[in-house]
Coordinates of C-alpha atoms and ligand atoms in Angstrom, one line a residue:
M1 CA -51.9 5.6 -84.7
D2 CA -52.3 8.2 -82.6
A3 CA -55.1 10.7 -83.1
V4 CA -56.5 13.5 -80.6
T5 CA -59.0 12.2 -78.6
T6 CA -62.1 14.8 -78.4
S7 CA -64.3 12.7 -75.4
V8 CA -62.3 12.8 -72.5
S9 CA -64.6 11.7 -69.7
T10 CA -64.0 10.9 -65.9
P11 CA -66.6 8.8 -64.2
G12 CA -69.6 10.0 -62.7
P13 CA -69.5 13.2 -60.3
R14 CA -70.3 10.9 -57.4
T15 CA -67.0 9.6 -57.7
A16 CA -64.5 11.9 -60.2
T17 CA -62.8 13.6 -57.6
D18 CA -62.3 10.5 -55.3
T19 CA -58.0 9.8 -55.4
T20 CA -58.4 6.9 -53.7
W21 CA -61.0 4.5 -55.2
W22 CA -58.7 1.9 -56.1
R23 CA -57.5 1.2 -52.7
Q24 CA -60.7 -0.8 -52.2
A25 CA -62.3 -1.3 -55.4
V26 CA -64.0 -4.0 -56.9
V27 CA -62.1 -4.6 -60.4
Y28 CA -63.8 -6.6 -62.7
Q29 CA -61.6 -8.3 -65.2
I30 CA -63.0 -9.0 -69.1
Y31 CA -61.1 -11.3 -71.5
P32 CA -62.6 -8.8 -74.6
R33 CA -61.9 -11.8 -77.1
S34 CA -64.7 -13.7 -74.9
F35 CA -67.0 -11.3 -73.5
S36 CA -69.4 -10.4 -75.6
D37 CA -69.3 -10.6 -79.8
A38 CA -71.4 -7.4 -81.5
D39 CA -70.2 -8.0 -84.9
G40 CA -70.8 -11.6 -85.6
D41 CA -67.5 -13.0 -86.4
G42 CA -66.2 -15.4 -83.0
L43 CA -64.5 -13.2 -81.4
G44 CA -65.4 -10.5 -78.8
D45 CA -65.3 -7.0 -79.1
L46 CA -65.5 -3.3 -77.7
R47 CA -69.1 -2.8 -79.1
G48 CA -69.8 -6.1 -77.5
I49 CA -68.9 -4.6 -74.2
I50 CA -70.7 -1.3 -74.8
D51 CA -73.5 -3.7 -75.3
K52 CA -73.1 -4.9 -71.6
V53 CA -72.8 -1.6 -70.0
D54 CA -76.0 -2.3 -68.2
Y55 CA -74.9 -5.4 -66.9
L56 CA -71.4 -4.5 -65.5
A57 CA -73.2 -1.6 -63.6
E58 CA -76.1 -3.7 -62.0
L59 CA -73.5 -5.9 -61.3
G60 CA -71.9 -3.5 -58.7
I61 CA -68.6 -3.2 -59.9
D62 CA -66.4 0.2 -59.0
A63 CA -63.9 -0.6 -62.2
V64 CA -63.4 -2.5 -65.4
W65 CA -59.7 -4.4 -66.5
L66 CA -59.5 -4.4 -70.2
S67 CA -56.9 -7.3 -71.0
P68 CA -55.1 -6.7 -74.4
F69 CA -57.5 -5.4 -77.0
Y70 CA -54.7 -3.9 -79.5
P71 CA -53.3 -5.4 -82.4
S72 CA -52.1 -8.4 -82.3
E73 CA -51.9 -12.1 -84.3
L74 CA -53.2 -13.6 -80.8
A75 CA -50.0 -15.6 -80.9
D76 CA -50.6 -15.1 -76.8
G77 CA -53.9 -14.2 -76.5
G78 CA -53.5 -10.6 -77.3
Y79 CA -50.5 -10.1 -74.6
D80 CA -48.5 -10.3 -78.1
V81 CA -49.0 -6.1 -78.7
A82 CA -48.6 -5.4 -82.8
D83 CA -48.8 -1.7 -81.5
Y84 CA -49.5 -0.1 -77.9
R85 CA -52.1 3.0 -79.4
D86 CA -54.7 1.3 -81.2
V87 CA -57.4 -0.9 -81.2
D88 CA -57.5 -4.7 -83.2
P89 CA -60.2 -4.0 -86.0
R90 CA -61.7 -7.3 -85.5
L91 CA -62.3 -5.7 -82.0
G92 CA -63.5 -2.6 -82.5
T93 CA -61.6 0.9 -83.0
L94 CA -60.3 4.0 -81.0
A95 CA -63.6 5.6 -81.2
D96 CA -65.6 2.7 -80.0
F97 CA -62.9 2.6 -77.0
D98 CA -63.7 6.2 -76.1
E99 CA -67.7 5.6 -76.5
L100 CA -67.0 2.5 -74.3
V101 CA -65.3 4.7 -71.7
V102 CA -67.8 7.4 -71.9
K103 CA -70.5 4.8 -71.3
L104 CA -68.6 3.4 -68.4
H105 CA -67.7 6.3 -66.5
A106 CA -71.2 7.8 -66.9
R107 CA -72.4 4.7 -64.4
G108 CA -69.6 5.6 -62.3
I109 CA -67.2 2.4 -63.6
R110 CA -63.3 3.3 -64.0
V111 CA -61.5 1.9 -67.0
V112 CA -58.2 -0.1 -66.1
I113 CA -56.4 -1.3 -69.0
D114 CA -53.6 -3.7 -69.7
I115 CA -50.3 -2.8 -70.4
V116 CA -47.7 -5.4 -72.0
P117 CA -44.0 -4.1 -71.2
N118 CA -41.6 -6.7 -71.3
H119 CA -42.1 -7.9 -75.0
T120 CA -43.8 -6.9 -78.0
S121 CA -45.3 -8.9 -80.7
D122 CA -42.7 -10.2 -83.7
Q123 CA -45.7 -8.3 -85.9
H124 CA -44.3 -4.7 -84.1
D125 CA -43.2 -2.5 -86.5
W126 CA -39.5 -2.5 -84.3
F127 CA -39.6 -5.8 -84.7
Q128 CA -40.0 -6.0 -88.4
E129 CA -37.1 -2.9 -88.6
A130 CA -34.9 -4.9 -86.4
L131 CA -35.2 -8.0 -88.4
A132 CA -34.6 -5.8 -91.8
A133 CA -31.6 -3.4 -90.2
G134 CA -29.6 -6.0 -89.3
P135 CA -26.8 -7.0 -86.6
G136 CA -25.6 -4.3 -84.3
S137 CA -28.1 -1.9 -86.0
N138 CA -30.0 0.6 -83.4
E139 CA -33.3 -1.0 -84.6
R140 CA -31.8 -4.5 -83.4
A141 CA -30.6 -2.4 -79.9
R142 CA -34.3 -2.0 -78.3
Y143 CA -34.5 -5.9 -78.7
I144 CA -32.1 -8.3 -77.2
F145 CA -29.9 -9.5 -80.0
R146 CA -27.3 -11.5 -79.5
D147 CA -24.5 -13.9 -81.6
G148 CA -25.7 -17.5 -81.3
T149 CA -22.7 -20.4 -79.3
G150 CA -20.9 -23.0 -81.0
P151 CA -19.3 -23.8 -84.6
D152 CA -21.4 -21.0 -86.7
G153 CA -23.3 -19.9 -83.9
A154 CA -25.8 -22.5 -84.1
Q155 CA -26.5 -23.3 -81.0
P156 CA -28.4 -20.6 -78.6
P157 CA -26.5 -17.6 -76.7
T158 CA -27.7 -20.0 -73.5
D159 CA -29.9 -23.0 -72.7
W160 CA -32.5 -20.8 -71.2
E161 CA -36.0 -21.5 -70.9
S162 CA -39.0 -19.7 -71.7
F163 CA -41.6 -19.6 -69.2
F164 CA -44.0 -21.3 -72.0
G165 CA -41.7 -24.0 -72.3
G166 CA -39.1 -24.9 -75.1
G167 CA -36.0 -22.5 -75.5
A168 CA -35.8 -18.7 -75.0
W169 CA -33.7 -18.0 -77.7
E170 CA -35.1 -18.1 -82.0
R171 CA -32.6 -17.5 -84.9
V172 CA -32.7 -15.3 -87.3
P173 CA -32.8 -15.8 -90.9
D174 CA -29.1 -13.7 -90.9
G175 CA -27.9 -16.0 -87.9
Q176 CA -28.2 -13.8 -85.0
W177 CA -30.8 -15.2 -82.2
Y178 CA -33.7 -12.9 -80.1
L179 CA -34.5 -13.4 -76.5
H180 CA -38.0 -14.3 -75.9
L181 CA -38.9 -15.3 -72.4
F182 CA -42.7 -16.0 -73.6
A183 CA -44.0 -17.1 -76.7
V184 CA -41.5 -17.2 -80.5
E185 CA -43.6 -14.3 -81.4
Q186 CA -43.0 -12.1 -78.2
P187 CA -39.5 -11.2 -78.8
D188 CA -38.1 -8.7 -75.2
L189 CA -37.8 -5.3 -75.3
D190 CA -34.0 -4.4 -73.9
W191 CA -35.5 -1.8 -71.4
S192 CA -31.6 -0.1 -71.6
H193 CA -32.9 1.5 -74.4
P194 CA -33.9 5.3 -74.1
E195 CA -36.4 4.8 -77.1
V196 CA -38.6 1.9 -75.2
R197 CA -38.6 3.7 -72.3
E198 CA -40.0 7.1 -74.0
D199 CA -42.3 5.0 -76.1
F200 CA -44.3 3.6 -73.0
L201 CA -44.3 6.7 -71.7
R202 CA -45.8 8.3 -74.9
T203 CA -48.4 5.3 -74.6
L204 CA -49.3 5.8 -71.1
R205 CA -50.2 9.4 -72.2
F206 CA -52.0 8.6 -75.0
W207 CA -54.5 6.1 -72.9
A208 CA -54.4 8.9 -69.9
D209 CA -55.8 11.2 -72.3
R210 CA -58.1 9.4 -73.6
G211 CA -59.7 8.7 -69.9
T212 CA -58.3 5.3 -68.7
D213 CA -58.3 5.6 -65.3
G214 CA -55.5 2.8 -64.4
F215 CA -53.1 0.0 -66.0
R216 CA -52.2 -3.2 -65.5
V217 CA -48.9 -3.9 -65.7
D218 CA -48.0 -7.3 -67.3
V219 CA -45.2 -9.4 -65.5
A220 CA -44.1 -6.1 -63.8
H221 CA -41.1 -7.5 -62.5
M222 CA -39.2 -8.6 -65.7
L223 CA -38.7 -5.4 -68.0
T224 CA -34.7 -4.7 -67.0
K225 CA -32.0 -7.2 -67.2
D226 CA -28.1 -7.4 -66.9
L227 CA -27.4 -9.5 -69.8
S228 CA -23.8 -8.4 -69.7
E229 CA -21.2 -11.0 -70.4
P230 CA -20.4 -13.7 -69.6
L231 CA -24.3 -15.0 -70.1
P232 CA -24.8 -17.5 -67.0
T233 CA -26.3 -21.1 -67.8
R234 CA -29.6 -22.2 -66.8
A235 CA -28.5 -24.2 -63.7
E236 CA -25.9 -20.7 -62.6
L237 CA -29.2 -18.6 -63.0
A238 CA -31.0 -21.0 -60.7
D239 CA -28.7 -20.3 -57.9
I240 CA -28.8 -16.4 -58.3
P241 CA -30.6 -15.6 -55.2
F242 CA -33.8 -13.1 -56.1
D243 CA -32.3 -9.7 -54.1
G244 CA -32.7 -7.3 -56.8
N245 CA -29.6 -8.2 -58.7
H246 CA -31.0 -11.4 -60.7
P247 CA -30.2 -11.0 -64.1
L248 CA -33.7 -11.4 -65.7
L249 CA -35.8 -11.1 -62.8
D250 CA -37.2 -8.6 -60.2
R251 CA -34.0 -5.9 -60.2
D252 CA -34.1 -2.8 -58.5
D253 CA -33.5 -0.7 -61.1
V254 CA -36.8 -1.7 -62.5
H255 CA -38.2 0.5 -60.4
E256 CA -36.3 3.6 -62.2
V257 CA -38.7 2.6 -64.7
Y258 CA -42.1 3.0 -62.9
A259 CA -40.7 6.4 -61.2
T260 CA -40.9 7.9 -64.3
W261 CA -44.3 6.2 -65.1
R262 CA -45.5 7.5 -61.5
E263 CA -44.4 11.0 -62.8
V264 CA -46.8 10.5 -65.9
F265 CA -49.8 8.8 -63.6
D266 CA -49.4 12.5 -61.5
E267 CA -50.0 14.5 -64.3
Y268 CA -53.3 13.9 -64.5
D269 CA -56.4 14.4 -62.0
P270 CA -57.3 12.4 -60.3
P271 CA -53.7 11.0 -60.5
R272 CA -53.9 7.5 -62.9
T273 CA -53.8 4.1 -60.6
A274 CA -51.5 1.4 -61.7
V275 CA -51.1 -2.2 -60.1
A276 CA -48.5 -4.6 -60.8
E277 CA -48.3 -8.3 -61.9
A278 CA -45.6 -8.9 -60.4
W279 CA -44.4 -12.5 -59.5
V280 CA -41.7 -11.7 -56.7
H281 CA -41.0 -12.9 -53.4
P282 CA -43.2 -11.1 -50.5
S283 CA -40.8 -9.3 -49.3
R284 CA -40.2 -7.2 -52.6
F285 CA -43.8 -6.5 -53.1
P286 CA -43.7 -3.1 -51.2
L287 CA -41.4 -1.9 -53.9
Y288 CA -44.2 -2.6 -56.3
A289 CA -47.1 -1.4 -54.5
S290 CA -44.6 1.7 -53.4
P291 CA -47.0 5.3 -54.1
K292 CA -43.4 6.2 -55.6
G293 CA -44.0 3.4 -58.1
L294 CA -46.9 1.7 -59.6
G295 CA -48.8 1.5 -56.3
Q296 CA -51.1 -1.5 -56.0
A297 CA -49.2 -5.1 -56.8
F298 CA -51.4 -8.1 -57.3
N299 CA -51.0 -10.8 -54.6
F300 CA -51.9 -14.0 -56.1
D301 CA -51.8 -16.2 -52.8
L302 CA -55.5 -16.7 -52.2
L303 CA -55.2 -18.2 -55.7
E304 CA -52.6 -20.9 -54.9
A305 CA -54.4 -21.5 -51.9
D306 CA -56.6 -24.5 -51.3
F307 CA -60.2 -23.8 -49.2
D308 CA -58.7 -24.2 -46.1
A309 CA -58.8 -21.8 -42.6
H310 CA -55.2 -21.9 -41.9
Q311 CA -54.4 -20.6 -45.1
F312 CA -56.7 -18.4 -45.7
R313 CA -56.4 -16.7 -42.3
T314 CA -52.0 -16.5 -42.8
I315 CA -52.4 -15.1 -45.9
V316 CA -55.0 -12.4 -44.9
T317 CA -52.6 -11.3 -42.2
D318 CA -49.6 -11.7 -44.4
N319 CA -50.6 -9.6 -47.1
L320 CA -52.3 -6.7 -44.8
A321 CA -48.9 -6.3 -42.9
L322 CA -47.4 -6.0 -46.6
A323 CA -49.4 -3.6 -48.0
A324 CA -49.4 -1.8 -44.6
R325 CA -45.7 -1.3 -45.3
S326 CA -45.9 0.0 -48.1
G327 CA -49.2 2.2 -47.7
S328 CA -50.6 0.5 -50.3
S329 CA -53.9 -1.2 -49.9
S330 CA -54.0 -5.4 -50.7
T331 CA -55.4 -6.8 -53.4
W332 CA -56.9 -10.4 -53.6
V333 CA -57.5 -12.8 -56.8
L334 CA -59.6 -15.9 -56.8
S335 CA -59.8 -16.4 -60.5
N336 CA -58.2 -14.8 -63.5
H337 CA -57.6 -15.5 -67.4
D338 CA -54.3 -17.7 -66.4
V339 CA -55.7 -20.2 -63.9
V340 CA -57.9 -22.7 -63.6
R341 CA -61.3 -21.4 -62.4
H342 CA -61.3 -21.2 -58.7
A343 CA -65.1 -23.2 -58.7
T344 CA -63.1 -26.3 -60.5
R345 CA -60.3 -25.7 -58.4
Y346 CA -61.9 -26.4 -55.3
G347 CA -64.0 -29.4 -56.6
L348 CA -61.0 -31.5 -56.7
P349 CA -60.1 -33.4 -53.9
R350 CA -56.6 -31.8 -53.9
P351 CA -56.1 -28.4 -55.6
G352 CA -52.9 -27.4 -54.4
R353 CA -51.7 -25.3 -57.8
V354 CA -53.8 -25.9 -60.4
G355 CA -53.3 -22.6 -61.6
E356 CA -51.8 -21.9 -64.9
G357 CA -53.7 -25.0 -66.9
A358 CA -51.2 -26.9 -64.5
G359 CA -52.9 -30.3 -65.0
R360 CA -55.3 -31.7 -67.5
P361 CA -58.6 -33.4 -67.7
S362 CA -58.0 -36.9 -68.3
D363 CA -61.8 -37.1 -69.5
R364 CA -63.6 -35.7 -72.4
H365 CA -65.9 -34.3 -69.9
G366 CA -63.5 -32.7 -67.5
R367 CA -65.0 -35.2 -64.6
A368 CA -61.4 -36.2 -63.7
W369 CA -58.7 -34.2 -63.8
L370 CA -55.2 -35.5 -63.8
L371 CA -52.6 -33.5 -61.4
G372 CA -49.2 -35.0 -61.9
D373 CA -49.6 -38.5 -61.7
A374 CA -52.9 -39.0 -59.9
E375 CA -56.2 -38.4 -61.0
Q376 CA -58.9 -36.5 -59.3
V377 CA -62.9 -36.5 -59.8
L378 CA -64.2 -33.2 -60.1
D379 CA -67.3 -32.3 -58.1
R380 CA -68.9 -29.5 -59.6
V381 CA -71.2 -29.1 -56.7
V382 CA -68.8 -28.9 -54.0
G383 CA -66.7 -26.6 -55.9
A384 CA -69.1 -24.2 -56.9
R385 CA -70.6 -23.9 -53.1
R386 CA -66.6 -23.1 -52.1
A387 CA -66.1 -20.7 -54.9
R388 CA -69.6 -18.8 -53.2
A389 CA -68.3 -18.8 -49.6
A390 CA -64.6 -18.1 -50.9
T391 CA -65.5 -15.2 -53.1
L392 CA -67.7 -13.6 -49.7
F393 CA -65.2 -13.8 -47.8
M394 CA -62.6 -12.3 -50.1
A395 CA -64.9 -9.2 -50.8
G396 CA -65.7 -8.6 -46.9
L397 CA -61.9 -7.9 -46.7
P398 CA -60.1 -4.5 -46.9
G399 CA -58.5 -4.1 -49.7
S400 CA -59.7 -4.3 -53.7
A401 CA -60.9 -7.3 -54.8
Y402 CA -60.3 -8.5 -58.6
L403 CA -62.6 -10.5 -59.7
Y404 CA -62.4 -12.3 -63.5
Q405 CA -65.5 -12.3 -66.1
G406 CA -67.8 -15.6 -65.7
E407 CA -67.2 -15.9 -61.9
E408 CA -70.3 -14.3 -61.4
L409 CA -72.4 -17.0 -63.0
G410 CA -70.3 -20.2 -61.4
L411 CA -68.6 -21.2 -64.3
H412 CA -66.1 -23.8 -64.3
E413 CA -63.0 -24.4 -66.2
V414 CA -63.9 -25.9 -69.7
A415 CA -62.2 -29.1 -70.2
E416 CA -64.1 -30.2 -73.5
I417 CA -61.4 -28.5 -76.0
S418 CA -59.8 -30.7 -78.3
D419 CA -56.1 -30.4 -79.3
E420 CA -57.1 -29.0 -82.8
Q421 CA -58.9 -26.2 -80.9
R422 CA -56.4 -25.3 -78.2
Q423 CA -55.0 -21.7 -78.7
D424 CA -53.1 -21.0 -76.0
P425 CA -49.0 -21.4 -76.6
T426 CA -48.0 -23.0 -73.5
F427 CA -50.4 -25.8 -74.5
S428 CA -48.4 -26.6 -77.9
R429 CA -44.9 -25.4 -76.4
R430 CA -45.1 -27.6 -73.0
K431 CA -46.1 -30.4 -75.8
G432 CA -49.3 -31.2 -74.4
L433 CA -47.6 -31.8 -71.0
D434 CA -50.2 -29.2 -69.5
V435 CA -53.6 -28.2 -71.2
G436 CA -53.0 -24.3 -71.1
R437 CA -55.3 -21.6 -70.4
D438 CA -58.1 -21.9 -73.0
G439 CA -60.6 -23.5 -70.8
C440 CA -60.9 -20.4 -68.4
R441 CA -61.3 -18.3 -71.7
V442 CA -64.0 -19.6 -73.2
P443 CA -66.9 -17.2 -74.4
L444 CA -69.2 -16.3 -71.4
P445 CA -73.1 -17.8 -71.5
W446 CA -75.3 -14.8 -72.4
S447 CA -78.4 -17.0 -72.8
T448 CA -79.7 -20.5 -73.5
D449 CA -79.7 -21.1 -77.1
G450 CA -78.3 -19.8 -80.6
P451 CA -75.0 -20.4 -81.8
S452 CA -72.8 -19.0 -79.0
F453 CA -75.2 -18.9 -75.7
G454 CA -76.2 -15.3 -76.7
F455 CA -71.9 -14.7 -77.1
G456 CA -72.9 -13.5 -80.6
T457 CA -74.5 -14.9 -83.9
A458 CA -71.6 -17.2 -84.9
P459 CA -69.9 -20.2 -83.4
P460 CA -67.6 -19.1 -81.0
H461 CA -63.6 -19.1 -81.3
L462 CA -63.4 -21.4 -78.5
P463 CA -66.1 -24.3 -77.8
Q464 CA -68.8 -24.2 -75.5
P465 CA -69.8 -27.3 -73.8
S466 CA -73.7 -27.4 -73.6
W467 CA -73.4 -27.2 -69.6
M468 CA -72.7 -23.7 -69.9
A469 CA -76.3 -23.1 -70.8
V470 CA -77.1 -24.0 -67.0
H471 CA -75.2 -20.7 -66.2
A472 CA -76.4 -18.0 -69.2
V473 CA -76.9 -15.1 -67.8
S474 CA -80.7 -15.3 -68.6
R475 CA -81.3 -17.8 -66.7
Q476 CA -79.9 -16.7 -63.6
E477 CA -81.2 -13.1 -63.8
G478 CA -83.8 -12.6 -61.2
H479 CA -83.3 -16.1 -59.5
P480 CA -83.0 -15.6 -55.6
E481 CA -80.7 -18.6 -55.1
S482 CA -78.6 -17.5 -58.4
T483 CA -74.7 -17.1 -58.2
L484 CA -75.5 -13.8 -60.1
T485 CA -77.6 -12.7 -57.7
F486 CA -75.8 -13.4 -54.8
Y487 CA -72.4 -11.6 -56.4
R488 CA -75.2 -8.5 -57.2
Q489 CA -76.2 -8.6 -53.2
A490 CA -73.0 -8.9 -52.4
L491 CA -71.4 -5.7 -54.0
A492 CA -74.2 -3.8 -53.4
L493 CA -73.7 -4.4 -49.8
R494 CA -70.0 -4.1 -50.4
R495 CA -70.7 -0.4 -51.4
E496 CA -73.1 0.2 -48.1
L497 CA -70.5 -0.8 -45.8
V498 CA -67.0 -0.7 -46.8
A499 CA -65.9 2.6 -44.8
G500 CA -62.5 1.7 -43.3
E501 CA -59.7 -0.3 -43.9
D502 CA -59.5 -2.0 -40.9
L503 CA -60.1 -5.7 -40.0
T504 CA -60.1 -7.4 -36.5
W505 CA -60.1 -11.5 -36.0
V506 CA -62.7 -12.7 -34.0
D507 CA -62.0 -15.8 -32.0
T508 CA -64.1 -18.8 -33.0
G509 CA -63.2 -21.7 -31.0
D510 CA -62.9 -23.8 -34.5
P511 CA -59.9 -24.1 -36.5
D512 CA -62.2 -24.5 -39.2
V513 CA -64.1 -21.3 -39.0
L514 CA -62.5 -17.9 -39.9
R515 CA -64.5 -14.9 -38.6
F516 CA -63.3 -10.8 -38.7
R517 CA -65.3 -7.7 -37.6
R518 CA -65.1 -4.6 -40.2
H519 CA -65.4 -1.4 -38.7
D520 CA -67.2 -2.5 -35.8
A521 CA -70.4 -2.8 -37.6
W522 CA -70.4 -6.0 -39.7
E523 CA -68.9 -9.3 -39.4
V524 CA -67.5 -12.1 -42.0
V525 CA -67.6 -15.7 -40.7
T526 CA -66.8 -18.4 -43.2
T527 CA -67.0 -21.9 -42.8
F528 CA -64.4 -23.8 -44.3
G529 CA -64.7 -27.1 -43.1
A530 CA -68.6 -29.2 -43.3
Q531 CA -69.7 -28.4 -39.3
P532 CA -72.2 -25.6 -39.3
Y533 CA -71.3 -22.7 -37.1
A534 CA -74.4 -21.2 -34.8
L535 CA -74.5 -17.0 -35.8
G536 CA -76.4 -17.0 -32.8
D537 CA -78.3 -13.2 -32.4
L538 CA -77.0 -11.9 -35.5
D539 CA -79.1 -10.7 -38.5
V540 CA -77.2 -12.2 -42.0
L541 CA -77.3 -9.5 -44.2
V542 CA -75.7 -12.1 -46.9
S543 CA -74.6 -15.5 -47.3
S544 CA -73.6 -18.2 -49.7
R545 CA -75.7 -20.9 -48.4
P546 CA -78.8 -20.4 -46.8
V547 CA -79.0 -19.7 -43.2
V548 CA -81.4 -21.3 -40.9
D549 CA -82.4 -20.8 -37.5
G550 CA -79.0 -19.1 -37.5
I551 CA -77.3 -21.8 -38.4
L552 CA -74.4 -21.3 -40.9
P553 CA -73.8 -24.5 -42.7
G554 CA -70.3 -25.8 -43.8
E555 CA -68.2 -24.4 -46.1
A556 CA -70.5 -21.2 -46.7
T557 CA -70.1 -17.1 -45.6
A558 CA -72.2 -15.0 -44.3
W559 CA -71.7 -11.5 -43.4
V560 CA -73.5 -10.9 -40.2
S561 CA -74.4 -7.6 -38.1
P562 CA -75.6 -7.2 -34.7
R563 CA -79.4 -7.2 -34.5
A564 CA -80.6 -3.5 -34.5
Ligands
LIG601 O1 -48.6 -13.7 -67.5 C1 -47.7 -13.5 -66.3 C2 -46.8 -15.2 -66.1 O2 -45.8 -15.4 -66.1 C3 -48.0 -16.1 -65.6 O3 -48.9 -15.9 -65.0 C4 -48.3 -17.2 -67.4 O4 -49.6 -17.3 -67.6 C5 -47.9 -18.5 -67.3 O5 -45.9 -18.7 -66.9 C6 -48.1 -19.4 -68.0 O6 -47.6 -20.4 -67.9 C7 -49.0 -12.5 -67.8 C8 -50.1 -12.4 -68.9 O7 -51.2 -12.7 -67.5 C9 -50.8 -13.8 -69.4 O8 -51.4 -13.8 -70.0 C10 -49.6 -13.8 -70.6 O9 -49.6 -14.9 -71.3 C11 -48.2 -13.5 -69.9 O10 -47.7 -12.4 -69.0 C12 -47.3 -13.1 -71.2 O11 -47.6 -11.5 -71.4

């Protein structure tokens, strides 16, 4: 549905004209279904977010990023979009969206929304038209339909696998097959079709006209494909280098698309921004982050790393260099809606890559996790301690920090979800090999009682274990030691301190301790090991654990400045 907007707004006067805000922003990701439920149906909604604007302002963030809120059958938590220019009626209306934008802007908070261009929902009008119109039609040409192989075409065109597990082709009643690199309900669009390209420009303008400040671009490296015959087999595909000519991923020609998007962004004042979700080789990053393209790209290196000084330092050095090559700023992410929360990752003896639900809890209470064939016991206290230290380290870096809802409450991954309650298609499609991503998508606890700890008045769409009450906002507010208070302090201070984008490493003489200086004014010190570190004659501005007599304990971060 298209509607003319009447209430376009920009963020408050202090920031409205700032065209570089995205370079060093704190962006808070909201997963709308699980943030706050105002209408009591068990699903979070836009009005629920409107009710929490004060909370967001007090947190001290610069922008929110809203995961998809569009009409969707929720086959992939909303990343299966049935209409790119409307709001899911269960989540609200376009008028609610406009009100949310006005209210966030009034508090100086910008609004970034998720654009999902690689695939639509199978409920999208276009896909329904493609099914009805039949082989050879223009309607089918917007997607990737092929005849099957083998007798009667009963075999898929190739043996490719979907990223969510299982085959990547689905057969339709007339015998043709369509490509879906994710779930069956997410048919891939054909980006060589001019109507596909035009329609997304229209979608970008639609939301930019409504005051949207920026866009997070889902799987930005996958849109364009070379599906000329003969198609490679899965084994052949695995041998093709990622040099810009791979048939499916990270093709050079995708940047022709983003060049046209950039023209749209630049029609606005201030220009709209974008950040690419592109899982590509680091050397290819600057293409996405180029000012001629999307302008910024997610760097998931910290999210994939252990809590380890050497790994963190290498990642920071490499990514600052990459960002400099594109003229962009770096981004930092520890948690999002696709990975096990960082408090839990760091509480496992060898966290490694437990993101994307890899591994599964091996007891009902999430005390032990099975990763590969090794069982690991979760230490929640250690995990939470390291998570705070890592967050404060990240928030001190030059560039933009992306936070995921609930990390400010010190939330752990929820393991207590039965197979029947699981919603993520990666769980069903991978036949239970891993549990999928529901454990980080459980509704937030706002208070200690009620049917959903203040999330709403109905039972939540994913179950909340009783321990979540300990993390409730109402329990943490006003508590000097709480993780929420710690996030608020750190983000308030960041707003005061962050000026330039420089970083200078300071030698600590200890391989487990990292220390860097910002603008010759303040420093960030992190102890990754158990050993404490003497801060000497420095003022502690904020710390993730108490500093006594100038001693920073192990597994902690402090921001410090020379004593005045
Ligand atoms: O994710 C892209 C992606 O490839 C992975 O992070 C994905 O989550 C993983 O392979 C699953 O195991 C984006 C979105 O962030 C994700 O939520 C969507 O499911 C996906 O695209 C499809 O739209």
